[in-house]
PDB file of N, CA and C in Angstrom:
ATOM      1  N   UNK A  26     170.731 258.562  10.641  1.00 63.00           N
ATOM      2  CA  UNK A  26     170.614 257.479   9.681  1.00 63.00           C
ATOM      3  C   UNK A  26     171.956 257.321   8.965  1.00 63.00           C
ATOM      4  N   UNK A  27     172.473 256.092   8.953  1.00 79.00           N
ATOM      5  CA  UNK A  27     173.744 255.787   8.316  1.00 79.00           C
ATOM      6  C   UNK A  27     173.509 255.482   6.839  1.00 79.00           C
ATOM      7  N   UNK A  28     173.894 256.414   5.976  1.00 84.00           N
ATOM      8  CA  UNK A  28     173.660 256.279   4.536  1.00 84.00           C
ATOM      9  C   UNK A  28     174.410 255.069   3.969  1.00 84.00           C
ATOM     10  N   UNK A  29     175.651 254.844   4.424  1.00 86.00           N
ATOM     11  CA  UNK A  29     176.427 253.710   3.917  1.00 86.00           C
ATOM     12  C   UNK A  29     175.740 252.387   4.231  1.00 86.00           C
ATOM     13  N   UNK A  30     175.242 252.275   5.446  1.00 84.00           N
ATOM     14  CA  UNK A  30     174.546 251.045   5.842  1.00 84.00           C
ATOM     15  C   UNK A  30     173.274 250.877   5.033  1.00 84.00           C
ATOM     16  N   UNK A  31     172.578 251.967   4.808  1.00 83.00           N
ATOM     17  CA  UNK A  31     171.350 251.925   4.016  1.00 83.00           C
ATOM     18  C   UNK A  31     171.656 251.505   2.573  1.00 83.00           C
ATOM     19  N   UNK A  32     172.737 252.004   2.009  1.00 86.00           N
ATOM     20  CA  UNK A  32     173.124 251.647   0.646  1.00 86.00           C
ATOM     21  C   UNK A  32     173.526 250.160   0.561  1.00 86.00           C
ATOM     22  N   UNK A  33     174.247 249.685   1.579  1.00 87.00           N
ATOM     23  CA  UNK A  33     174.608 248.255   1.617  1.00 87.00           C
ATOM     24  C   UNK A  33     173.350 247.392   1.695  1.00 87.00           C
ATOM     25  N   UNK A  34     172.432 247.823   2.521  1.00 86.00           N
ATOM     26  CA  UNK A  34     171.183 247.097   2.677  1.00 86.00           C
ATOM     27  C   UNK A  34     170.402 247.083   1.361  1.00 86.00           C
ATOM     28  N   UNK A  35     170.356 248.208   0.682  1.00 85.00           N
ATOM     29  CA  UNK A  35     169.656 248.293  -0.600  1.00 85.00           C
ATOM     30  C   UNK A  35     170.312 247.382  -1.629  1.00 85.00           C
ATOM     31  N   UNK A  36     171.632 247.328  -1.629  1.00 88.00           N
ATOM     32  CA  UNK A  36     172.346 246.463  -2.573  1.00 88.00           C
ATOM     33  C   UNK A  36     172.060 244.996  -2.273  1.00 88.00           C
ATOM     34  N   UNK A  37     171.991 244.644  -0.981  1.00 87.00           N
ATOM     35  CA  UNK A  37     171.671 243.267  -0.614  1.00 87.00           C
ATOM     36  C   UNK A  37     170.263 242.897  -1.071  1.00 87.00           C
ATOM     37  N   UNK A  38     169.340 243.818  -0.889  1.00 85.00           N
ATOM     38  CA  UNK A  38     167.958 243.575  -1.333  1.00 85.00           C
ATOM     39  C   UNK A  38     167.916 243.395  -2.838  1.00 85.00           C
ATOM     40  N   UNK A  39     168.647 244.225  -3.565  1.00 86.00           N
ATOM     41  CA  UNK A  39     168.673 244.136  -5.020  1.00 86.00           C
ATOM     42  C   UNK A  39     169.218 242.778  -5.458  1.00 86.00           C
ATOM     43  N   UNK A  40     170.258 242.309  -4.810  1.00 88.00           N
ATOM     44  CA  UNK A  40     170.824 240.993  -5.143  1.00 88.00           C
ATOM     45  C   UNK A  40     169.834 239.872  -4.823  1.00 88.00           C
ATOM     46  N   UNK A  41     169.171 239.971  -3.667  1.00 86.00           N
ATOM     47  CA  UNK A  41     168.170 238.968  -3.305  1.00 86.00           C
ATOM     48  C   UNK A  41     167.015 238.970  -4.293  1.00 86.00           C
ATOM     49  N   UNK A  42     166.577 240.169  -4.682  1.00 83.00           N
ATOM     50  CA  UNK A  42     165.452 240.276  -5.612  1.00 83.00           C
ATOM     51  C   UNK A  42     165.807 239.650  -6.965  1.00 83.00           C
ATOM     52  N   UNK A  43     167.017 239.859  -7.419  1.00 85.00           N
ATOM     53  CA  UNK A  43     167.440 239.262  -8.699  1.00 85.00           C
ATOM     54  C   UNK A  43     167.399 237.748  -8.606  1.00 85.00           C
ATOM     55  N   UNK A  44     167.886 237.218  -7.495  1.00 86.00           N
ATOM     56  CA  UNK A  44     167.879 235.759  -7.307  1.00 86.00           C
ATOM     57  C   UNK A  44     166.436 235.238  -7.237  1.00 86.00           C
ATOM     58  N   UNK A  45     165.577 235.957  -6.515  1.00 82.00           N
ATOM     59  CA  UNK A  45     164.164 235.550  -6.400  1.00 82.00           C
ATOM     60  C   UNK A  45     163.494 235.553  -7.768  1.00 82.00           C
ATOM     61  N   UNK A  46     163.757 236.594  -8.563  1.00 81.00           N
ATOM     62  CA  UNK A  46     163.163 236.663  -9.901  1.00 81.00           C
ATOM     63  C   UNK A  46     163.597 235.502 -10.760  1.00 81.00           C
ATOM     64  N   UNK A  47     164.875 235.119 -10.677  1.00 84.00           N
ATOM     65  CA  UNK A  47     165.368 233.984 -11.453  1.00 84.00           C
ATOM     66  C   UNK A  47     164.701 232.686 -10.998  1.00 84.00           C
ATOM     67  N   UNK A  48     164.575 232.518  -9.678  1.00 83.00           N
ATOM     68  CA  UNK A  48     163.923 231.321  -9.147  1.00 83.00           C
ATOM     69  C   UNK A  48     162.461 231.261  -9.563  1.00 83.00           C
ATOM     70  N   UNK A  49     161.783 232.411  -9.511  1.00 79.00           N
ATOM     71  CA  UNK A  49     160.363 232.440  -9.864  1.00 79.00           C
ATOM     72  C   UNK A  49     160.150 232.117 -11.339  1.00 79.00           C
ATOM     73  N   UNK A  50     161.053 232.576 -12.195  1.00 80.00           N
ATOM     74  CA  UNK A  50     160.907 232.304 -13.619  1.00 80.00           C
ATOM     75  C   UNK A  50     160.960 230.805 -13.902  1.00 80.00           C
ATOM     76  N   UNK A  51     161.672 230.057 -13.043  1.00 86.00           N
ATOM     77  CA  UNK A  51     161.798 228.614 -13.227  1.00 86.00           C
ATOM     78  C   UNK A  51     160.746 227.806 -12.485  1.00 86.00           C
ATOM     79  N   UNK A  52     160.001 228.456 -11.601  1.00 86.00           N
ATOM     80  CA  UNK A  52     158.977 227.767 -10.830  1.00 86.00           C
ATOM     81  C   UNK A  52     157.712 227.616 -11.668  1.00 86.00           C
ATOM     82  N   UNK A  53     156.995 226.520 -11.456  1.00 90.00           N
ATOM     83  CA  UNK A  53     155.759 226.296 -12.205  1.00 90.00           C
ATOM     84  C   UNK A  53     154.584 226.208 -11.246  1.00 90.00           C
ATOM     85  N   UNK A  54     153.436 226.690 -11.716  1.00 88.00           N
ATOM     86  CA  UNK A  54     152.192 226.662 -10.953  1.00 88.00           C
ATOM     87  C   UNK A  54     151.122 226.013 -11.813  1.00 88.00           C
ATOM     88  N   UNK A  55     150.369 225.109 -11.202  1.00 92.00           N
ATOM     89  CA  UNK A  55     149.305 224.430 -11.938  1.00 92.00           C
ATOM     90  C   UNK A  55     147.955 224.917 -11.434  1.00 92.00           C
ATOM     91  N   UNK A  56     147.118 225.282 -12.374  1.00 90.00           N
ATOM     92  CA  UNK A  56     145.737 225.648 -12.067  1.00 90.00           C
ATOM     93  C   UNK A  56     144.826 224.609 -12.687  1.00 90.00           C
ATOM     94  N   UNK A  57     143.703 224.376 -12.044  1.00 92.00           N
ATOM     95  CA  UNK A  57     142.783 223.370 -12.552  1.00 92.00           C
ATOM     96  C   UNK A  57     141.338 223.859 -12.420  1.00 92.00           C
ATOM     97  N   UNK A  58     140.490 223.309 -13.261  1.00 89.00           N
ATOM     98  CA  UNK A  58     139.065 223.590 -13.183  1.00 89.00           C
ATOM     99  C   UNK A  58     138.305 222.358 -13.636  1.00 89.00           C
ATOM    100  N   UNK A  59     137.008 222.382 -13.427  1.00 90.00           N
ATOM    101  CA  UNK A  59     136.187 221.253 -13.852  1.00 90.00           C
ATOM    102  C   UNK A  59     136.567 219.969 -13.134  1.00 90.00           C
ATOM    103  N   UNK A  60     136.941 220.087 -11.855  1.00 94.00           N
ATOM    104  CA  UNK A  60     137.334 218.896 -11.104  1.00 94.00           C
ATOM    105  C   UNK A  60     138.604 218.261 -11.628  1.00 94.00           C
ATOM    106  N   UNK A  61     139.473 219.056 -12.220  1.00 93.00           N
ATOM    107  CA  UNK A  61     140.744 218.539 -12.738  1.00 93.00           C
ATOM    108  C   UNK A  61     140.691 218.123 -14.191  1.00 93.00           C
ATOM    109  N   UNK A  62     139.556 218.339 -14.851  1.00 90.00           N
ATOM    110  CA  UNK A  62     139.434 217.951 -16.259  1.00 90.00           C
ATOM    111  C   UNK A  62     140.262 218.853 -17.171  1.00 90.00           C
ATOM    112  N   UNK A  63     140.464 220.093 -16.744  1.00 88.00           N
ATOM    113  CA  UNK A  63     141.290 221.023 -17.511  1.00 88.00           C
ATOM    114  C   UNK A  63     142.359 221.556 -16.576  1.00 88.00           C
ATOM    115  N   UNK A  64     143.619 221.486 -17.016  1.00 90.00           N
ATOM    116  CA  UNK A  64     144.738 221.958 -16.204  1.00 90.00           C
ATOM    117  C   UNK A  64     145.614 222.867 -17.045  1.00 90.00           C
ATOM    118  N   UNK A  65     146.136 223.895 -16.397  1.00 87.00           N
ATOM    119  CA  UNK A  65     147.049 224.836 -17.058  1.00 87.00           C
ATOM    120  C   UNK A  65     148.285 224.963 -16.164  1.00 87.00           C
ATOM    121  N   UNK A  66     149.446 224.906 -16.766  1.00 89.00           N
ATOM    122  CA  UNK A  66     150.704 225.120 -16.030  1.00 89.00           C
ATOM    123  C   UNK A  66     151.325 226.395 -16.564  1.00 89.00           C
ATOM    124  N   UNK A  67     151.662 227.309 -15.623  1.00 85.00           N
ATOM    125  CA  UNK A  67     152.344 228.550 -15.993  1.00 85.00           C
ATOM    126  C   UNK A  67     153.607 228.664 -15.160  1.00 85.00           C
ATOM    127  N   UNK A  68     154.551 229.498 -15.631  1.00 84.00           N
ATOM    128  CA  UNK A  68     155.741 229.729 -14.826  1.00 84.00           C
ATOM    129  C   UNK A  68     155.514 230.938 -13.929  1.00 84.00           C
ATOM    130  N   UNK A  69     156.499 231.246 -13.107  1.00 80.00           N
ATOM    131  CA  UNK A  69     156.373 232.348 -12.154  1.00 80.00           C
ATOM    132  C   UNK A  69     156.207 233.698 -12.805  1.00 80.00           C
ATOM    133  N   UNK A  70     156.497 233.801 -14.082  1.00 77.00           N
ATOM    134  CA  UNK A  70     156.311 235.057 -14.809  1.00 77.00           C
ATOM    135  C   UNK A  70     154.920 235.165 -15.412  1.00 77.00           C
ATOM    136  N   UNK A  71     154.113 234.112 -15.231  1.00 79.00           N
ATOM    137  CA  UNK A  71     152.753 234.138 -15.745  1.00 79.00           C
ATOM    138  C   UNK A  71     152.633 233.665 -17.183  1.00 79.00           C
ATOM    139  N   UNK A  72     153.685 233.038 -17.704  1.00 81.00           N
ATOM    140  CA  UNK A  72     153.669 232.525 -19.080  1.00 81.00           C
ATOM    141  C   UNK A  72     153.123 231.092 -19.078  1.00 81.00           C
ATOM    142  N   UNK A  73     152.089 230.863 -19.890  1.00 83.00           N
ATOM    143  CA  UNK A  73     151.503 229.524 -19.972  1.00 83.00           C
ATOM    144  C   UNK A  73     152.515 228.558 -20.592  1.00 83.00           C
ATOM    145  N   UNK A  74     152.700 227.417 -19.938  1.00 85.00           N
ATOM    146  CA  UNK A  74     153.648 226.414 -20.410  1.00 85.00           C
ATOM    147  C   UNK A  74     152.937 225.182 -20.987  1.00 85.00           C
ATOM    148  N   UNK A  75     151.803 224.805 -20.399  1.00 87.00           N
ATOM    149  CA  UNK A  75     151.115 223.593 -20.851  1.00 87.00           C
ATOM    150  C   UNK A  75     149.640 223.659 -20.483  1.00 87.00           C
ATOM    151  N   UNK A  76     148.822 223.135 -21.364  1.00 87.00           N
ATOM    152  CA  UNK A  76     147.393 222.979 -21.097  1.00 87.00           C
ATOM    153  C   UNK A  76     147.065 221.522 -21.315  1.00 87.00           C
ATOM    154  N   UNK A  77     146.360 220.913 -20.362  1.00 87.00           N
ATOM    155  CA  UNK A  77     145.890 219.550 -20.581  1.00 87.00           C
ATOM    156  C   UNK A  77     144.393 219.488 -20.433  1.00 87.00           C
ATOM    157  N   UNK A  78     143.780 218.803 -21.379  1.00 87.00           N
ATOM    158  CA  UNK A  78     142.324 218.716 -21.446  1.00 87.00           C
ATOM    159  C   UNK A  78     141.930 217.242 -21.469  1.00 87.00           C
ATOM    160  N   UNK A  79     141.066 216.854 -20.537  1.00 88.00           N
ATOM    161  CA  UNK A  79     140.603 215.478 -20.488  1.00 88.00           C
ATOM    162  C   UNK A  79     139.816 215.183 -21.776  1.00 88.00           C
ATOM    163  N   UNK A  80     140.032 214.035 -22.334  1.00 85.00           N
ATOM    164  CA  UNK A  80     139.384 213.635 -23.609  1.00 85.00           C
ATOM    165  C   UNK A  80     137.861 213.685 -23.526  1.00 85.00           C
ATOM    166  N   UNK A  81     137.310 213.496 -22.350  1.00 86.00           N
ATOM    167  CA  UNK A  81     135.847 213.483 -22.223  1.00 86.00           C
ATOM    168  C   UNK A  81     135.223 214.848 -22.529  1.00 86.00           C
ATOM    169  N   UNK A  82     136.033 215.900 -22.523  1.00 81.00           N
ATOM    170  CA  UNK A  82     135.510 217.245 -22.786  1.00 81.00           C
ATOM    171  C   UNK A  82     135.533 217.639 -24.250  1.00 81.00           C
ATOM    172  N   UNK A  83     136.200 216.883 -25.068  1.00 84.00           N
ATOM    173  CA  UNK A  83     136.352 217.289 -26.453  1.00 84.00           C
ATOM    174  C   UNK A  83     135.140 216.849 -27.248  1.00 84.00           C
ATOM    175  N   UNK A  84     134.256 217.823 -27.442  1.00 82.00           N
ATOM    176  CA  UNK A  84     133.015 217.605 -28.164  1.00 82.00           C
ATOM    177  C   UNK A  84     132.611 218.938 -28.780  1.00 82.00           C
ATOM    178  N   UNK A  85     132.161 218.900 -30.002  1.00 81.00           N
ATOM    179  CA  UNK A  85     131.743 220.136 -30.693  1.00 81.00           C
ATOM    180  C   UNK A  85     130.643 220.844 -29.909  1.00 81.00           C
ATOM    181  N   UNK A  86     129.787 220.086 -29.260  1.00 83.00           N
ATOM    182  CA  UNK A  86     128.666 220.662 -28.527  1.00 83.00           C
ATOM    183  C   UNK A  86     129.080 221.367 -27.232  1.00 83.00           C
ATOM    184  N   UNK A  87     130.274 221.052 -26.749  1.00 81.00           N
ATOM    185  CA  UNK A  87     130.695 221.589 -25.453  1.00 81.00           C
ATOM    186  C   UNK A  87     131.906 222.513 -25.561  1.00 81.00           C
ATOM    187  N   UNK A  88     132.183 223.051 -26.729  1.00 80.00           N
ATOM    188  CA  UNK A  88     133.358 223.898 -26.915  1.00 80.00           C
ATOM    189  C   UNK A  88     133.306 225.146 -26.042  1.00 80.00           C
ATOM    190  N   UNK A  89     132.116 225.739 -25.839  1.00 84.00           N
ATOM    191  CA  UNK A  89     131.992 226.933 -24.991  1.00 84.00           C
ATOM    192  C   UNK A  89     132.364 226.607 -23.538  1.00 84.00           C
ATOM    193  N   UNK A  90     131.930 225.453 -23.062  1.00 86.00           N
ATOM    194  CA  UNK A  90     132.269 225.030 -21.702  1.00 86.00           C
ATOM    195  C   UNK A  90     133.774 224.821 -21.602  1.00 86.00           C
ATOM    196  N   UNK A  91     134.356 224.179 -22.588  1.00 84.00           N
ATOM    197  CA  UNK A  91     135.798 223.929 -22.588  1.00 84.00           C
ATOM    198  C   UNK A  91     136.583 225.247 -22.549  1.00 84.00           C
ATOM    199  N   UNK A  92     136.176 226.195 -23.348  1.00 81.00           N
ATOM    200  CA  UNK A  92     136.861 227.490 -23.357  1.00 81.00           C
ATOM    201  C   UNK A  92     136.773 228.161 -21.994  1.00 81.00           C
ATOM    202  N   UNK A  93     135.614 228.106 -21.351  1.00 87.00           N
ATOM    203  CA  UNK A  93     135.457 228.695 -20.016  1.00 87.00           C
ATOM    204  C   UNK A  93     136.331 227.984 -18.980  1.00 87.00           C
ATOM    205  N   UNK A  94     136.429 226.658 -19.095  1.00 87.00           N
ATOM    206  CA  UNK A  94     137.263 225.903 -18.164  1.00 87.00           C
ATOM    207  C   UNK A  94     138.747 226.234 -18.340  1.00 87.00           C
ATOM    208  N   UNK A  95     139.179 226.456 -19.573  1.00 86.00           N
ATOM    209  CA  UNK A  95     140.575 226.825 -19.820  1.00 86.00           C
ATOM    210  C   UNK A  95     140.870 228.188 -19.184  1.00 86.00           C
ATOM    211  N   UNK A  96     139.961 229.117 -19.358  1.00 86.00           N
ATOM    212  CA  UNK A  96     140.147 230.449 -18.739  1.00 86.00           C
ATOM    213  C   UNK A  96     140.197 230.314 -17.221  1.00 86.00           C
ATOM    214  N   UNK A  97     139.304 229.545 -16.635  1.00 89.00           N
ATOM    215  CA  UNK A  97     139.295 229.362 -15.187  1.00 89.00           C
ATOM    216  C   UNK A  97     140.583 228.696 -14.695  1.00 89.00           C
ATOM    217  N   UNK A  98     141.085 227.711 -15.429  1.00 86.00           N
ATOM    218  CA  UNK A  98     142.325 227.052 -15.064  1.00 86.00           C
ATOM    219  C   UNK A  98     143.505 228.011 -15.119  1.00 86.00           C
ATOM    220  N   UNK A  99     143.564 228.808 -16.165  1.00 84.00           N
ATOM    221  CA  UNK A  99     144.648 229.773 -16.304  1.00 84.00           C
ATOM    222  C   UNK A  99     144.613 230.774 -15.150  1.00 84.00           C
ATOM    223  N   UNK A 100     143.414 231.287 -14.843  1.00 87.00           N
ATOM    224  CA  UNK A 100     143.283 232.256 -13.770  1.00 87.00           C
ATOM    225  C   UNK A 100     143.666 231.656 -12.418  1.00 87.00           C
ATOM    226  N   UNK A 101     143.345 230.385 -12.203  1.00 88.00           N
ATOM    227  CA  UNK A 101     143.723 229.682 -10.972  1.00 88.00           C
ATOM    228  C   UNK A 101     145.243 229.589 -10.866  1.00 88.00           C
ATOM    229  N   UNK A 102     145.911 229.205 -11.963  1.00 86.00           N
ATOM    230  CA  UNK A 102     147.364 229.109 -11.969  1.00 86.00           C
ATOM    231  C   UNK A 102     148.017 230.476 -11.771  1.00 86.00           C
ATOM    232  N   UNK A 103     147.460 231.514 -12.394  1.00 84.00           N
ATOM    233  CA  UNK A 103     148.005 232.869 -12.261  1.00 84.00           C
ATOM    234  C   UNK A 103     147.908 233.365 -10.839  1.00 84.00           C
ATOM    235  N   UNK A 104     146.798 233.082 -10.164  1.00 85.00           N
ATOM    236  CA  UNK A 104     146.636 233.468  -8.758  1.00 85.00           C
ATOM    237  C   UNK A 104     147.695 232.785  -7.907  1.00 85.00           C
ATOM    238  N   UNK A 105     147.907 231.505  -8.140  1.00 86.00           N
ATOM    239  CA  UNK A 105     148.934 230.776  -7.374  1.00 86.00           C
ATOM    240  C   UNK A 105     150.306 231.345  -7.652  1.00 86.00           C
ATOM    241  N   UNK A 106     150.571 231.704  -8.894  1.00 82.00           N
ATOM    242  CA  UNK A 106     151.856 232.313  -9.268  1.00 82.00           C
ATOM    243  C   UNK A 106     152.035 233.646  -8.556  1.00 82.00           C
ATOM    244  N   UNK A 107     151.005 234.482  -8.566  1.00 83.00           N
ATOM    245  CA  UNK A 107     151.074 235.788  -7.902  1.00 83.00           C
ATOM    246  C   UNK A 107     151.289 235.619  -6.401  1.00 83.00           C
ATOM    247  N   UNK A 108     150.576 234.663  -5.795  1.00 84.00           N
ATOM    248  CA  UNK A 108     150.738 234.411  -4.353  1.00 84.00           C
ATOM    249  C   UNK A 108     152.159 233.952  -4.044  1.00 84.00           C
ATOM    250  N   UNK A 109     152.686 233.055  -4.859  1.00 78.00           N
ATOM    251  CA  UNK A 109     154.060 232.560  -4.658  1.00 78.00           C
ATOM    252  C   UNK A 109     155.088 233.640  -4.873  1.00 78.00           C
ATOM    253  N   UNK A 110     154.884 234.498  -5.844  1.00 73.00           N
ATOM    254  CA  UNK A 110     155.810 235.599  -6.107  1.00 73.00           C
ATOM    255  C   UNK A 110     155.818 236.574  -4.938  1.00 73.00           C
ATOM    256  N   UNK A 111     154.635 236.924  -4.447  1.00 75.00           N
ATOM    257  CA  UNK A 111     154.549 237.852  -3.323  1.00 75.00           C
ATOM    258  C   UNK A 111     155.239 237.305  -2.084  1.00 75.00           C
ATOM    259  N   UNK A 112     155.065 236.017  -1.833  1.00 74.00           N
ATOM    260  CA  UNK A 112     155.697 235.383  -0.683  1.00 74.00           C
ATOM    261  C   UNK A 112     157.216 235.396  -0.822  1.00 74.00           C
ATOM    262  N   UNK A 113     157.716 235.085  -1.999  1.00 73.00           N
ATOM    263  CA  UNK A 113     159.159 235.088  -2.227  1.00 73.00           C
ATOM    264  C   UNK A 113     159.754 236.482  -2.078  1.00 73.00           C
ATOM    265  N   UNK A 114     159.050 237.478  -2.578  1.00 74.00           N
ATOM    266  CA  UNK A 114     159.545 238.861  -2.490  1.00 74.00           C
ATOM    267  C   UNK A 114     159.542 239.329  -1.042  1.00 74.00           C
ATOM    268  N   UNK A 115     158.476 238.986  -0.297  1.00 73.00           N
ATOM    269  CA  UNK A 115     158.444 239.365   1.119  1.00 73.00           C
ATOM    270  C   UNK A 115     159.589 238.714   1.878  1.00 73.00           C
ATOM    271  N   UNK A 116     159.941 237.479   1.516  1.00 72.00           N
ATOM    272  CA  UNK A 116     161.055 236.804   2.169  1.00 72.00           C
ATOM    273  C   UNK A 116     162.378 237.471   1.852  1.00 72.00           C
ATOM    274  N   UNK A 117     162.544 237.944   0.642  1.00 69.00           N
ATOM    275  CA  UNK A 117     163.784 238.605   0.230  1.00 69.00           C
ATOM    276  C   UNK A 117     163.957 239.959   0.880  1.00 69.00           C
ATOM    277  N   UNK A 118     162.860 240.601   1.207  1.00 68.00           N
ATOM    278  CA  UNK A 118     162.931 241.947   1.781  1.00 68.00           C
ATOM    279  C   UNK A 118     162.645 241.957   3.280  1.00 68.00           C
ATOM    280  N   UNK A 119     162.628 240.789   3.898  1.00 71.00           N
ATOM    281  CA  UNK A 119     162.325 240.693   5.328  1.00 71.00           C
ATOM    282  C   UNK A 119     163.292 241.538   6.146  1.00 71.00           C
ATOM    283  N   UNK A 120     162.741 242.262   7.079  1.00 65.00           N
ATOM    284  CA  UNK A 120     163.580 243.056   7.974  1.00 65.00           C
ATOM    285  C   UNK A 120     163.927 244.431   7.461  1.00 65.00           C
ATOM    286  N   UNK A 121     163.559 244.719   6.226  1.00 66.00           N
ATOM    287  CA  UNK A 121     163.856 246.029   5.660  1.00 66.00           C
ATOM    288  C   UNK A 121     162.599 246.862   5.693  1.00 66.00           C
ATOM    289  N   UNK A 122     162.655 247.987   6.389  1.00 63.00           N
ATOM    290  CA  UNK A 122     161.443 248.809   6.453  1.00 63.00           C
ATOM    291  C   UNK A 122     161.094 249.398   5.084  1.00 63.00           C
ATOM    292  N   UNK A 123     159.828 249.391   4.769  1.00 61.00           N
ATOM    293  CA  UNK A 123     159.388 249.986   3.519  1.00 61.00           C
ATOM    294  C   UNK A 123     158.579 251.235   3.824  1.00 61.00           C
ATOM    295  N   UNK A 124     158.504 252.145   2.869  1.00 61.00           N
ATOM    296  CA  UNK A 124     157.756 253.375   3.083  1.00 61.00           C
ATOM    297  C   UNK A 124     156.288 253.078   3.357  1.00 61.00           C
ATOM    298  N   UNK A 125     155.628 253.953   4.126  1.00 62.00           N
ATOM    299  CA  UNK A 125     154.211 253.745   4.420  1.00 62.00           C
ATOM    300  C   UNK A 125     153.387 253.582   3.147  1.00 62.00           C
ATOM    301  N   UNK A 126     152.525 252.577   3.145  1.00 61.00           N
ATOM    302  CA  UNK A 126     151.657 252.352   2.000  1.00 61.00           C
ATOM    303  C   UNK A 126     152.303 251.532   0.893  1.00 61.00           C
ATOM    304  N   UNK A 127     153.582 251.204   0.995  1.00 55.00           N
ATOM    305  CA  UNK A 127     154.281 250.443  -0.031  1.00 55.00           C
ATOM    306  C   UNK A 127     154.136 248.968   0.276  1.00 55.00           C
ATOM    307  N   UNK A 128     153.613 248.215  -0.671  1.00 56.00           N
ATOM    308  CA  UNK A 128     153.402 246.780  -0.470  1.00 56.00           C
ATOM    309  C   UNK A 128     154.110 245.997  -1.544  1.00 56.00           C
ATOM    310  N   UNK A 129     154.562 244.792  -1.162  1.00 52.00           N
ATOM    311  CA  UNK A 129     155.169 243.861  -2.131  1.00 52.00           C
ATOM    312  C   UNK A 129     154.156 242.812  -2.455  1.00 52.00           C
TER     313      UNK A 129
END
């Protein structure tokens, strides 16, 4: 095993990972629930950026439903963010063997 080559490869991966992290922080994911009545936008870091609620849902009698829809929208956006992050990381580390059981 060539240690110098391995170190160069590790440095390349580190540089790619830094770039991927920066790109992900700027990427946005939209989650929706209630047939699109409630939408949440988060960035690649999982930080909520915007929530939009259709006016038809704003009623004192339906506040519990609205709260559940917001949670579902956020979770939908977070899943999309996680999926996108995993895909980007796998692309950055393509071709580099990882230890058994280690997943990105």
